Amino acid sequence: MRAPSPALRVEELEIRLLQDALVARWGLDFRRWAAVPFRRRVRAFARARGVANVSELVPRVVHDPAWRDALVAALSRQDVALFRDPGAWLALRHKALPVLRTWPRIRWWLPATGTGEDLWALCIVLQEEGLWERSRVYATDLSETLLHAAREGREGPIPEAWVENHRAAGGKTPLERWLRRDDGRIALDPALVGQVAFARHDPGSPGTHNAFHAIVFRNALVSLDEDAAEGVREMLWRSLVPFGMLLLGRRERLGNAPSSGHFGVVDAEERLYRRVR
Amino acid sequence: MTTAGVLVVGVGQGAEEPLVRLLSQLPRTFPVPVVVVCHGDDPAMLARLQRCSALPLEEAVDKEPLRPGRVLVAPSGYHLLLDGYHVALATTPPEHGARPSVAALFESAGEVFGDDVVAALLGDGGMDAAAATAALPEGATVVDETEGVATWTARLAAGTVGVAP
């Protein structure tokens, strides 16, 4: 392994300045995010905004909440399809729901809702499986901007890949029934969105959490460094009722982390776990 | 002496044959980690590659360590970056029309290993491959799936190319 190049060392310094500014000014703590993906996201944001280098972002995000919000959205946004990795949704349908069904009420949490793809998928599955009436879904994210997109949807047609994913995920109804708004946007049926509890929340923040029966948290641990990810896994565990279910991303795992002993494997390939202690 | 820290391989859509040729030339004693990014999404390819590789070959999981003589293949739908001696996956948007992106891998490999990067580009990787070439650090070694990798592997074995610490 080489020492970083002089240019990279300067950029690392600029990134530390940006992280310190965000935490000091706004209480937004990105200091324990995985360094390399974080750096690439910041670089891409600076480029897209026509800013010559990372340190020029500092005064802008300190003084201008619009820049702050745009940066936070760019840092946490995932580019994912609806029903991405359909096998995970099949596992949820066939291995998690039969257990969750035994509870009179099911409290769901999506701590990294982003632009809403997994939220919409979950709501559709709950409708299709007749569990919507018994469920209460809490959708949170670090970024208010992204949550707004999850609530309000976006322009454009429903991508064909989404339809295929939905079918592969055991879909039983036409997607348009849930996602097509009268004004032509793609967004979740207002009757469903109206039942979801949205809130801004940083999954890395300390504090106690609700007792949830299931948590869907896919591909957000990859944004954090190993220590922070372990802290979040511990928090997820504390936030679940005994035997509550946890769905992670397809290439994330609990591994040998200390928290892994708190979970039992329901489906190893699809990263479906449940709280056992 | 020239040293090698990592072998990174970018594979254009449908270029499985050259990848198989390259992998089959790496001996069981191969002393550096190998990281592969393939365009396209063929879930059955991993098993085929495992059959032709003398080295252990797996689909990468987030944050797992690089190990000498082990081949990690980027999962479809994720960028694979190097963060020191660990893998960092990302679901950021496609780069140069691709996710996983070869350019993203090569660039991050260059930041970790400098000119100790050894790179191979196989098949037609389009814009992403062009960007990957541009992202390679000056002095990096470029090999191909035939003579290039065979010669370089022989020099590694003979000790005329060192292994980066």
Tab-separated table of C-alpha atoms in Angstrom:
chain	number	residue	atom	x	y	z
A	1	MET	CA	0.000	0.000	0.000
A	2	ARG	CA	1.327	3.433	-0.945
A	3	ALA	CA	1.253	6.665	1.023
A	4	PRO	CA	-1.443	8.911	-0.475
A	5	SER	CA	-0.290	11.235	-3.260
A	6	PRO	CA	0.157	14.918	-2.302
A	7	ALA	CA	-3.047	15.826	-4.149
A	8	LEU	CA	-4.992	13.106	-2.360
A	9	ARG	CA	-3.602	14.211	1.004
A	10	VAL	CA	-4.875	17.736	0.353
A	11	GLU	CA	-8.270	16.399	-0.637
A	12	GLU	CA	-8.421	14.287	2.536
A	13	LEU	CA	-7.732	17.434	4.534
A	14	GLU	CA	-10.508	19.276	2.675
A	15	ILE	CA	-12.911	16.448	3.416
A	16	ARG	CA	-12.090	16.598	7.117
A	17	LEU	CA	-12.768	20.344	7.048
A	18	LEU	CA	-16.105	19.738	5.355
A	19	GLN	CA	-17.065	17.022	7.872
A	20	ASP	CA	-16.059	19.235	10.810
A	21	ALA	CA	-18.066	22.133	9.376
A	22	LEU	CA	-21.166	19.968	8.933
A	23	VAL	CA	-21.041	18.650	12.469
A	24	ALA	CA	-20.199	22.013	14.088
A	25	ARG	CA	-22.742	24.041	12.118
A	26	TRP	CA	-25.600	21.613	11.641
A	27	GLY	CA	-24.941	18.624	13.920
A	28	LEU	CA	-24.680	16.388	10.838
A	29	ASP	CA	-21.983	13.839	11.550
A	30	PHE	CA	-20.374	12.177	8.517
A	31	ARG	CA	-17.015	11.586	10.194
A	32	ARG	CA	-17.456	7.832	10.430
A	33	TRP	CA	-18.684	7.231	6.923
A	34	ALA	CA	-16.646	4.850	4.769
A	35	ALA	CA	-13.828	7.055	3.481
A	36	VAL	CA	-13.555	6.052	-0.156
A	37	PRO	CA	-17.247	6.019	-1.160
A	38	PHE	CA	-17.707	9.247	0.826
A	39	ARG	CA	-14.850	10.942	-1.009
A	40	ARG	CA	-16.264	9.889	-4.374
A	41	ARG	CA	-19.727	11.203	-3.488
A	42	VAL	CA	-18.305	14.547	-2.361
A	43	ARG	CA	-16.191	14.802	-5.515
A	44	ALA	CA	-19.171	14.045	-7.749
A	45	PHE	CA	-21.269	16.643	-5.918
A	46	ALA	CA	-18.559	19.313	-6.254
A	47	ARG	CA	-18.213	18.510	-9.952
A	48	ALA	CA	-21.963	18.613	-10.583
A	49	ARG	CA	-22.192	21.957	-8.816
A	50	GLY	CA	-19.290	23.440	-10.747
A	51	VAL	CA	-17.140	23.865	-7.645
A	52	ALA	CA	-13.391	23.605	-8.275
A	53	ASN	CA	-12.417	21.815	-5.070
A	54	VAL	CA	-13.930	20.289	-1.970
A	55	SER	CA	-12.959	23.045	0.453
A	56	GLU	CA	-15.013	25.529	-1.578
A	57	LEU	CA	-18.064	23.593	-0.439
A	58	VAL	CA	-17.389	24.538	3.184
A	59	PRO	CA	-18.588	28.178	3.146
A	60	ARG	CA	-21.543	27.240	0.983
A	61	VAL	CA	-22.901	24.500	3.247
A	62	VAL	CA	-22.176	26.569	6.351
A	63	HIS	CA	-24.174	29.582	5.141
A	64	ASP	CA	-26.785	28.161	2.810
A	65	PRO	CA	-29.281	25.531	3.989
A	66	ALA	CA	-30.173	24.772	0.349
A	67	TRP	CA	-26.555	23.731	-0.320
A	68	ARG	CA	-26.543	21.750	2.920
A	69	ASP	CA	-29.700	19.887	1.981
A	70	ALA	CA	-28.476	19.183	-1.539
A	71	LEU	CA	-25.170	17.832	-0.213
A	72	VAL	CA	-26.838	15.628	2.424
A	73	ALA	CA	-29.141	14.210	-0.253
A	74	ALA	CA	-26.195	13.545	-2.577
A	75	LEU	CA	-24.274	11.820	0.216
A	76	SER	CA	-27.074	9.484	1.222
A	77	ARG	CA	-28.886	8.880	-2.075
A	78	GLN	CA	-28.906	5.341	-3.451
A	79	ASP	CA	-29.575	4.655	-7.080
A	80	VAL	CA	-31.767	1.575	-6.779
A	81	ALA	CA	-34.617	-0.035	-8.668
A	82	LEU	CA	-37.980	-0.975	-7.204
A	83	PHE	CA	-37.825	-4.560	-5.910
A	84	ARG	CA	-34.035	-4.568	-6.439
A	85	ASP	CA	-32.694	-8.090	-5.785
A	86	PRO	CA	-36.152	-9.691	-6.053
A	87	GLY	CA	-35.000	-12.792	-4.151
A	88	ALA	CA	-34.870	-10.723	-0.975
A	89	TRP	CA	-38.532	-9.806	-1.384
A	90	LEU	CA	-39.430	-13.423	-2.016
A	91	ALA	CA	-37.628	-14.342	1.200
A	92	LEU	CA	-39.515	-11.607	3.006
A	93	ARG	CA	-42.824	-12.886	1.627
A	94	HIS	CA	-42.241	-16.559	2.316
A	95	LYS	CA	-39.988	-16.592	5.376
A	96	ALA	CA	-40.607	-13.396	7.312
A	97	LEU	CA	-44.322	-12.713	6.783
A	98	PRO	CA	-45.522	-16.107	8.089
A	99	VAL	CA	-43.825	-15.278	11.408
A	100	LEU	CA	-44.822	-11.621	11.469
A	101	ARG	CA	-48.412	-12.614	10.713
A	102	THR	CA	-48.691	-14.161	14.175
A	103	TRP	CA	-48.537	-10.707	15.794
A	104	PRO	CA	-51.754	-8.673	16.042
A	105	ARG	CA	-49.874	-5.489	14.998
A	106	ILE	CA	-46.720	-5.249	12.888
A	107	ARG	CA	-44.484	-2.224	13.249
A	108	TRP	CA	-42.066	-1.772	10.317
A	109	TRP	CA	-39.087	0.567	10.144
A	110	LEU	CA	-37.057	1.724	7.161
A	111	PRO	CA	-34.187	3.735	8.666
A	112	ALA	CA	-32.720	4.660	5.260
A	113	THR	CA	-35.837	5.273	3.190
A	114	GLY	CA	-34.014	7.363	0.580
A	115	THR	CA	-36.162	8.089	-2.465
A	116	GLY	CA	-38.597	5.404	-1.357
A	117	GLU	CA	-38.092	2.366	-3.608
A	118	ASP	CA	-37.966	-0.129	-0.730
A	119	LEU	CA	-40.767	1.687	1.079
A	120	TRP	CA	-43.015	1.444	-1.954
A	121	ALA	CA	-42.085	-2.195	-2.486
A	122	LEU	CA	-42.846	-3.017	1.137
A	123	CYS	CA	-46.227	-1.270	1.065
A	124	ILE	CA	-47.141	-3.140	-2.136
A	125	VAL	CA	-46.132	-6.497	-0.635
A	126	LEU	CA	-48.138	-5.799	2.522
A	127	GLN	CA	-51.171	-4.983	0.390
A	128	GLU	CA	-50.727	-8.084	-1.732
A	129	GLU	CA	-50.304	-10.307	1.312
A	130	GLY	CA	-53.284	-8.872	3.181
A	131	LEU	CA	-51.194	-7.441	6.008
A	132	TRP	CA	-51.524	-3.747	5.316
A	133	GLU	CA	-54.339	-3.145	7.799
A	134	ARG	CA	-52.314	-4.653	10.610
A	135	SER	CA	-49.090	-2.888	9.713
A	136	ARG	CA	-47.719	0.485	10.693
A	137	VAL	CA	-44.740	1.655	8.606
A	138	TYR	CA	-42.180	4.185	9.878
A	139	ALA	CA	-40.035	5.659	7.110
A	140	THR	CA	-37.047	7.733	8.183
A	141	ASP	CA	-33.939	9.107	6.510
A	142	LEU	CA	-31.061	11.427	7.185
A	143	SER	CA	-32.153	13.581	4.251
A	144	GLU	CA	-35.406	15.535	4.265
A	145	THR	CA	-34.953	16.085	0.523
A	146	LEU	CA	-34.948	12.355	-0.163
A	147	LEU	CA	-37.946	11.771	2.138
A	148	HIS	CA	-39.845	14.369	0.145
A	149	ALA	CA	-39.128	12.363	-3.002
A	150	ALA	CA	-40.287	9.187	-1.242
A	151	ARG	CA	-43.590	10.899	-0.400
A	152	GLU	CA	-44.176	12.770	-3.634
A	153	GLY	CA	-42.618	10.505	-6.271
A	154	ARG	CA	-41.151	11.639	-9.570
A	155	GLU	CA	-41.880	12.267	-13.229
A	156	GLY	CA	-41.698	9.563	-15.837
A	157	PRO	CA	-42.996	6.147	-16.786
A	158	ILE	CA	-42.699	3.031	-14.621
A	159	PRO	CA	-39.427	1.395	-15.761
A	160	GLU	CA	-39.839	-2.014	-17.374
A	161	ALA	CA	-37.135	-3.366	-15.034
A	162	TRP	CA	-39.358	-2.549	-12.078
A	163	VAL	CA	-42.208	-4.556	-13.554
A	164	GLU	CA	-39.882	-7.525	-14.119
A	165	ASN	CA	-38.432	-7.247	-10.624
A	166	HIS	CA	-41.912	-7.121	-9.129
A	167	ARG	CA	-42.898	-10.265	-11.011
A	168	ALA	CA	-39.700	-12.034	-9.890
A	169	ALA	CA	-40.419	-10.903	-6.336
A	170	GLY	CA	-43.717	-12.813	-6.364
A	171	GLY	CA	-45.870	-9.816	-7.298
A	172	LYS	CA	-49.581	-10.527	-7.515
A	173	THR	CA	-51.043	-7.239	-8.738
A	174	PRO	CA	-50.289	-4.741	-11.526
A	175	LEU	CA	-47.737	-2.165	-10.351
A	176	GLU	CA	-49.744	0.695	-11.909
A	177	ARG	CA	-52.446	0.053	-9.386
A	178	TRP	CA	-50.118	1.275	-6.610
A	179	LEU	CA	-47.707	3.626	-8.332
A	180	ARG	CA	-49.569	5.602	-10.974
A	181	ARG	CA	-50.898	8.969	-9.881
A	182	ASP	CA	-53.574	10.849	-11.801
A	183	ASP	CA	-51.092	13.584	-12.749
A	184	GLY	CA	-48.828	11.051	-14.475
A	185	ARG	CA	-46.109	10.914	-11.827
A	186	ILE	CA	-44.785	7.657	-10.367
A	187	ALA	CA	-45.583	7.763	-6.690
A	188	LEU	CA	-47.117	5.492	-4.123
A	189	ASP	CA	-50.912	5.554	-3.873
A	190	PRO	CA	-51.834	8.534	-1.652
A	191	ALA	CA	-54.070	6.281	0.458
A	192	LEU	CA	-50.968	4.246	1.371
A	193	VAL	CA	-48.538	7.154	1.704
A	194	GLY	CA	-51.010	8.811	4.050
A	195	GLN	CA	-50.671	5.883	6.452
A	196	VAL	CA	-46.850	5.941	6.539
A	197	ALA	CA	-45.136	7.871	9.346
A	198	PHE	CA	-42.269	9.911	7.828
A	199	ALA	CA	-39.540	11.553	9.904
A	200	ARG	CA	-36.006	12.829	9.477
A	201	HIS	CA	-33.622	10.692	11.532
A	202	ASP	CA	-29.934	9.803	11.456
A	203	PRO	CA	-29.496	6.045	11.939
A	204	GLY	CA	-26.023	6.780	13.323
A	205	SER	CA	-27.407	8.922	16.149
A	206	PRO	CA	-27.476	7.520	19.666
A	207	GLY	CA	-30.707	7.148	21.600
A	208	THR	CA	-33.432	4.654	22.201
A	209	HIS	CA	-35.801	3.449	19.567
A	210	ASN	CA	-39.198	1.974	19.169
A	211	ALA	CA	-39.850	-1.754	19.443
A	212	PHE	CA	-40.206	-2.780	15.809
A	213	HIS	CA	-41.262	-6.147	14.471
A	214	ALA	CA	-39.289	-5.794	11.261
A	215	ILE	CA	-36.612	-3.499	9.866
A	216	VAL	CA	-35.705	-3.145	6.189
A	217	PHE	CA	-32.247	-1.565	5.948
A	218	ARG	CA	-30.689	-2.411	2.613
A	219	ASN	CA	-27.358	-1.122	1.335
A	220	ALA	CA	-27.011	1.701	3.829
A	221	LEU	CA	-24.384	-0.004	6.022
A	222	VAL	CA	-22.012	0.119	3.044
A	223	SER	CA	-21.863	3.913	3.440
A	224	LEU	CA	-20.421	3.647	6.955
A	225	ASP	CA	-16.992	2.619	8.197
A	226	GLU	CA	-16.754	-0.645	10.099
A	227	ASP	CA	-16.991	0.891	13.594
A	228	ALA	CA	-19.997	2.997	12.719
A	229	ALA	CA	-21.645	0.059	10.933
A	230	GLU	CA	-21.227	-2.070	14.049
A	231	GLY	CA	-22.796	0.691	16.158
A	232	VAL	CA	-25.758	0.767	13.786
A	233	ARG	CA	-26.133	-3.038	13.815
A	234	GLU	CA	-26.252	-2.871	17.612
A	235	MET	CA	-28.874	-0.101	17.383
A	236	LEU	CA	-30.949	-2.164	14.923
A	237	TRP	CA	-30.827	-5.092	17.301
A	238	ARG	CA	-31.996	-2.952	20.229
A	239	SER	CA	-34.796	-1.566	18.080
A	240	LEU	CA	-36.278	-4.990	17.315
A	241	VAL	CA	-38.619	-7.032	19.490
A	242	PRO	CA	-37.393	-10.596	20.198
A	243	PHE	CA	-37.762	-12.612	16.961
A	244	GLY	CA	-38.178	-9.378	15.013
A	245	MET	CA	-36.856	-9.550	11.445
A	246	LEU	CA	-34.003	-7.640	9.798
A	247	LEU	CA	-33.402	-7.466	6.046
A	248	LEU	CA	-29.994	-6.161	4.878
A	249	GLY	CA	-28.607	-5.638	1.359
A	250	ARG	CA	-27.574	-8.669	-0.697
A	251	ARG	CA	-23.816	-8.076	-0.317
A	252	GLU	CA	-23.839	-6.834	3.264
A	253	ARG	CA	-23.526	-9.219	6.128
A	254	LEU	CA	-23.351	-9.380	9.861
A	255	GLY	CA	-20.109	-11.336	9.518
A	256	ASN	CA	-18.074	-11.938	12.641
A	257	ALA	CA	-19.061	-8.668	14.239
A	258	PRO	CA	-19.877	-8.853	17.958
A	259	SER	CA	-23.499	-7.995	17.191
A	260	SER	CA	-23.827	-11.036	14.923
A	261	GLY	CA	-24.487	-13.221	17.985
A	262	HIS	CA	-27.669	-11.232	18.585
A	263	PHE	CA	-29.161	-12.412	15.325
A	264	GLY	CA	-30.161	-15.745	13.871
A	265	VAL	CA	-30.023	-16.411	10.141
A	266	VAL	CA	-33.392	-16.857	8.439
A	267	ASP	CA	-32.042	-16.769	4.871
A	268	ALA	CA	-28.253	-16.431	4.510
A	269	GLU	CA	-28.234	-15.736	0.769
A	270	GLU	CA	-30.868	-13.004	0.977
A	271	ARG	CA	-29.500	-11.526	4.229
A	272	LEU	CA	-32.672	-12.023	6.232
A	273	TYR	CA	-32.044	-12.269	9.973
A	274	ARG	CA	-34.040	-12.259	13.167
A	275	ARG	CA	-33.308	-11.104	16.681
A	276	VAL	CA	-32.636	-14.107	18.903
A	277	ARG	CA	-31.577	-12.465	22.147
B	1	MET	CA	12.549	-3.119	-8.799
B	2	THR	CA	8.964	-2.986	-10.095
B	3	THR	CA	6.441	-4.214	-7.551
B	4	ALA	CA	2.863	-5.424	-7.792
B	5	GLY	CA	0.187	-4.682	-5.174
B	6	VAL	CA	-3.036	-5.787	-6.811
B	7	LEU	CA	-4.236	-7.188	-10.116
B	8	VAL	CA	-7.410	-5.407	-11.257
B	9	VAL	CA	-9.348	-6.737	-14.206
B	10	GLY	CA	-12.091	-4.969	-16.167
B	11	VAL	CA	-14.251	-7.144	-18.382
B	12	GLY	CA	-16.571	-5.829	-21.097
B	13	GLN	CA	-19.961	-7.379	-21.724
B	14	GLY	CA	-19.632	-10.873	-23.143
B	15	ALA	CA	-15.845	-11.060	-22.661
B	16	GLU	CA	-15.986	-14.093	-20.415
B	17	GLU	CA	-13.627	-16.104	-22.648
B	18	PRO	CA	-10.635	-13.787	-22.278
B	19	LEU	CA	-11.350	-13.617	-18.541
B	20	VAL	CA	-11.275	-17.400	-18.346
B	21	ARG	CA	-7.967	-17.396	-20.266
B	22	LEU	CA	-6.504	-14.867	-17.859
B	23	LEU	CA	-7.699	-16.653	-14.719
B	24	SER	CA	-6.475	-20.020	-15.949
B	25	GLN	CA	-2.936	-18.605	-16.215
B	26	LEU	CA	-2.750	-17.529	-12.591
B	27	PRO	CA	-1.019	-20.237	-10.545
B	28	ARG	CA	-2.188	-21.478	-7.171
B	29	THR	CA	0.747	-19.595	-5.598
B	30	PHE	CA	-0.223	-16.246	-7.086
B	31	PRO	CA	1.054	-13.692	-4.555
B	32	VAL	CA	-1.233	-10.654	-4.962
B	33	PRO	CA	-4.998	-10.088	-4.621
B	34	VAL	CA	-7.118	-10.093	-7.780
B	35	VAL	CA	-10.225	-7.947	-8.184
B	36	VAL	CA	-12.544	-8.303	-11.176
B	37	VAL	CA	-15.319	-6.045	-12.454
B	38	CYS	CA	-17.534	-7.444	-15.237
B	39	HIS	CA	-20.166	-5.600	-17.208
B	40	GLY	CA	-23.461	-7.393	-17.660
B	41	ASP	CA	-25.494	-9.457	-15.271
B	42	ASP	CA	-25.123	-13.212	-15.617
B	43	PRO	CA	-25.784	-14.953	-12.293
B	44	ALA	CA	-24.428	-18.249	-13.638
B	45	MET	CA	-21.031	-16.817	-14.593
B	46	LEU	CA	-19.571	-16.935	-11.097
B	47	ALA	CA	-19.820	-20.722	-10.905
B	48	ARG	CA	-18.217	-21.067	-14.351
B	49	LEU	CA	-15.317	-18.845	-13.305
B	50	GLN	CA	-14.865	-20.827	-10.105
B	51	ARG	CA	-14.454	-23.988	-12.150
B	52	CYS	CA	-11.626	-22.535	-14.270
B	53	SER	CA	-9.722	-20.680	-11.555
B	54	ALA	CA	-6.962	-22.349	-9.555
B	55	LEU	CA	-7.358	-19.541	-7.046
B	56	PRO	CA	-10.303	-19.224	-4.649
B	57	LEU	CA	-12.851	-16.954	-6.361
B	58	GLU	CA	-15.870	-15.335	-4.745
B	59	GLU	CA	-18.401	-12.580	-5.211
B	60	ALA	CA	-17.284	-9.687	-3.010
B	61	VAL	CA	-19.082	-8.741	0.191
B	62	ASP	CA	-18.869	-5.226	1.605
B	63	LYS	CA	-15.805	-4.480	3.772
B	64	GLU	CA	-14.108	-7.840	3.309
B	65	PRO	CA	-10.317	-7.841	3.170
B	66	LEU	CA	-8.202	-8.372	0.055
B	67	ARG	CA	-6.008	-11.438	0.372
B	68	PRO	CA	-3.042	-12.498	-1.756
B	69	GLY	CA	-4.078	-15.183	-4.192
B	70	ARG	CA	-7.813	-14.675	-3.803
B	71	VAL	CA	-10.084	-13.426	-6.587
B	72	LEU	CA	-12.988	-11.128	-5.704
B	73	VAL	CA	-15.634	-10.409	-8.328
B	74	ALA	CA	-17.839	-7.310	-8.056
B	75	PRO	CA	-21.522	-8.145	-7.452
B	76	SER	CA	-23.864	-6.798	-10.115
B	77	GLY	CA	-25.556	-3.549	-9.219
B	78	TYR	CA	-22.774	-2.327	-6.912
B	79	HIS	CA	-19.596	-0.376	-7.571
B	80	LEU	CA	-16.582	-2.087	-6.079
B	81	LEU	CA	-13.946	0.271	-4.673
B	82	LEU	CA	-10.764	-0.411	-2.774
B	83	ASP	CA	-10.435	1.228	0.637
B	84	GLY	CA	-6.938	0.276	1.760
B	85	TYR	CA	-6.859	-3.521	1.840
B	86	HIS	CA	-10.654	-3.737	2.057
B	87	VAL	CA	-13.551	-3.773	-0.372
B	88	ALA	CA	-16.053	-0.913	-0.246
B	89	LEU	CA	-19.292	-1.440	-2.179
B	90	ALA	CA	-21.477	1.460	-3.253
B	91	THR	CA	-24.955	1.881	-4.738
B	92	THR	CA	-24.155	5.300	-6.171
B	93	PRO	CA	-25.334	5.919	-9.770
B	94	PRO	CA	-23.662	4.165	-12.719
B	95	GLU	CA	-20.392	5.763	-13.871
B	96	HIS	CA	-19.684	5.991	-17.611
B	97	GLY	CA	-22.875	4.002	-18.106
B	98	ALA	CA	-21.807	1.103	-15.896
B	99	ARG	CA	-22.356	-0.270	-12.406
B	100	PRO	CA	-20.106	-1.877	-11.420
B	101	SER	CA	-17.729	0.523	-13.147
B	102	VAL	CA	-14.219	-0.547	-14.154
B	103	ALA	CA	-13.088	3.086	-14.035
B	104	ALA	CA	-14.271	3.422	-10.423
B	105	LEU	CA	-12.309	0.283	-9.468
B	106	PHE	CA	-9.141	1.330	-11.305
B	107	GLU	CA	-9.231	4.837	-9.893
B	108	SER	CA	-9.646	3.646	-6.306
B	109	ALA	CA	-6.965	0.985	-6.822
B	110	GLY	CA	-4.595	3.690	-8.034
B	111	GLU	CA	-5.261	5.750	-4.920
B	112	VAL	CA	-4.316	2.802	-2.714
B	113	PHE	CA	-1.527	1.126	-4.670
B	114	GLY	CA	-0.131	3.874	-6.924
B	115	ASP	CA	1.994	2.432	-9.721
B	116	ASP	CA	1.929	-0.982	-8.015
B	117	VAL	CA	-1.392	-1.512	-9.804
B	118	VAL	CA	-1.388	-4.176	-12.478
B	119	ALA	CA	-4.400	-3.881	-14.758
B	120	ALA	CA	-6.045	-5.857	-17.521
B	121	LEU	CA	-8.893	-4.659	-19.746
B	122	LEU	CA	-10.658	-7.449	-21.590
B	123	GLY	CA	-13.236	-7.219	-24.365
B	124	ASP	CA	-15.012	-4.019	-25.305
B	125	GLY	CA	-15.801	-2.102	-22.148
B	126	GLY	CA	-16.957	1.010	-24.028
B	127	MET	CA	-16.733	4.415	-22.370
B	128	ASP	CA	-16.154	2.881	-18.970
B	129	ALA	CA	-13.026	1.071	-20.193
B	130	ALA	CA	-11.725	4.240	-21.836
B	131	ALA	CA	-12.212	6.120	-18.561
B	132	ALA	CA	-10.559	3.238	-16.708
B	133	THR	CA	-7.436	3.523	-18.857
B	134	ALA	CA	-7.303	7.244	-18.171
B	135	ALA	CA	-7.725	6.611	-14.430
B	136	LEU	CA	-4.697	4.322	-14.156
B	137	PRO	CA	-1.751	5.882	-12.357
B	138	GLU	CA	1.355	6.674	-14.356
B	139	GLY	CA	3.724	3.715	-14.220
B	140	ALA	CA	0.996	1.112	-13.653
B	141	THR	CA	1.547	-2.166	-15.473
B	142	VAL	CA	-0.963	-3.162	-18.138
B	143	VAL	CA	-1.231	-6.818	-19.131
B	144	ASP	CA	-3.511	-8.781	-21.437
B	145	GLU	CA	-5.061	-12.223	-21.139
B	146	THR	CA	-2.469	-14.037	-23.226
B	147	GLU	CA	1.275	-13.412	-23.349
B	148	GLY	CA	1.110	-10.330	-21.154
B	149	VAL	CA	-0.203	-11.942	-18.018
B	150	ALA	CA	1.825	-15.120	-18.575
B	151	THR	CA	5.088	-13.189	-18.878
B	152	TRP	CA	4.285	-11.007	-15.922
B	153	THR	CA	3.266	-13.978	-13.765
B	154	ALA	CA	6.521	-15.729	-14.657
B	155	ARG	CA	8.503	-12.642	-13.644
B	156	LEU	CA	6.599	-12.501	-10.357
B	157	ALA	CA	7.439	-16.150	-9.738
B	158	ALA	CA	11.098	-15.576	-10.641
B	159	GLY	CA	11.301	-12.599	-8.320
B	160	THR	CA	12.194	-10.060	-11.020
B	161	VAL	CA	8.921	-8.326	-10.139
B	162	GLY	CA	8.439	-7.833	-6.394
B	163	VAL	CA	5.276	-7.955	-4.337
B	164	ALA	CA	4.329	-4.632	-2.761
B	165	PRO	CA	4.288	-4.731	1.025
